[in-house]
Amino acid sequence: MKCPYCGFQESKVVDSRPADDGERIRRRRECLSCQKRFTTYEAIETAPMMVVKKDGSLQAFDRSKLLGSMMHACEKRQVSLSQLESAVVEIEQTLQNSLDREIPTARIGEIAMEKLREIDEAAYVRFASVYRQFKDIDTFIEELNKLKEK
């Protein structure tokens, strides 16, 4: 591992521990030349997931976009950022485990709605209203009635 301070190519691992719920490993390293310490993170390399947009175009999966849309739905609600981050991690793991490399936005949206339904019903309705593009009040009321039945 190249030292960020002096550029020397050799370093030793001083400490190693899991980070991000075991998804990555945090390593403290010490340069063998200048003896300065620095931190590196090691993660499993996964095959990239591509999102199939409604118009048929492909775009790389971006967890920050998913988190942002879920955060927007939860504005002014009693939902913590850690709850949403956990939900996004679960959604991403579900998608990775499916082994499909091209995932339609509809599938991602449905999974996100289910997670939001578990977290906060009002946030779920907000997300659904944008995601499903309710055309009129009747469609909106129909969705509320479905939620009420469950």
PDB file of C-alpha atoms in Angstrom, residues 4-5 15 18 25 37 42 48-49 54 62 65 70 77 81 92 101 120 130 133:
ATOM      1  CA  PRO A   4      -0.022   9.016   1.246  1.00  0.00           C
ATOM      2  CA  TYR A   5       2.723  11.085   2.940  1.00  0.00           C
ATOM      3  CA  ASP A  15      -4.707  -2.750  13.472  1.00  0.00           C
ATOM      4  CA  PRO A  18     -14.660  -4.603  10.691  1.00  0.00           C
ATOM      5  CA  ILE A  25     -12.463  -3.861   6.842  1.00  0.00           C
ATOM      6  CA  ARG A  37       0.161   6.069  10.145  1.00  0.00           C
ATOM      7  CA  GLU A  42     -10.951  -2.926   2.136  1.00  0.00           C
ATOM      8  CA  PRO A  48     -21.846  -3.358 -10.915  1.00  0.00           C
ATOM      9  CA  MET A  49     -25.626  -3.224 -10.956  1.00  0.00           C
ATOM     10  CA  LYS A  54     -38.445   3.854 -17.714  1.00  0.00           C
ATOM     11  CA  ASP A  62     -26.436   4.837  -7.021  1.00  0.00           C
ATOM     12  CA  LYS A  65     -29.956   8.610  -4.995  1.00  0.00           C
ATOM     13  CA  MET A  70     -36.211   8.052   0.904  1.00  0.00           C
ATOM     14  CA  ARG A  77     -41.043  12.653  10.266  1.00  0.00           C
ATOM     15  CA  LEU A  81     -30.905   8.609   9.224  1.00  0.00           C
ATOM     16  CA  GLU A  92     -28.939  -3.104  -2.040  1.00  0.00           C
ATOM     17  CA  ARG A 101     -27.189  -7.127 -13.140  1.00  0.00           C
ATOM     18  CA  ASP A 120     -43.199   5.028   8.651  1.00  0.00           C
ATOM     19  CA  VAL A 130     -44.359  10.394  -6.276  1.00  0.00           C
ATOM     20  CA  GLN A 133     -47.528   9.230  -9.959  1.00  0.00           C
TER      21      GLN A 133
END
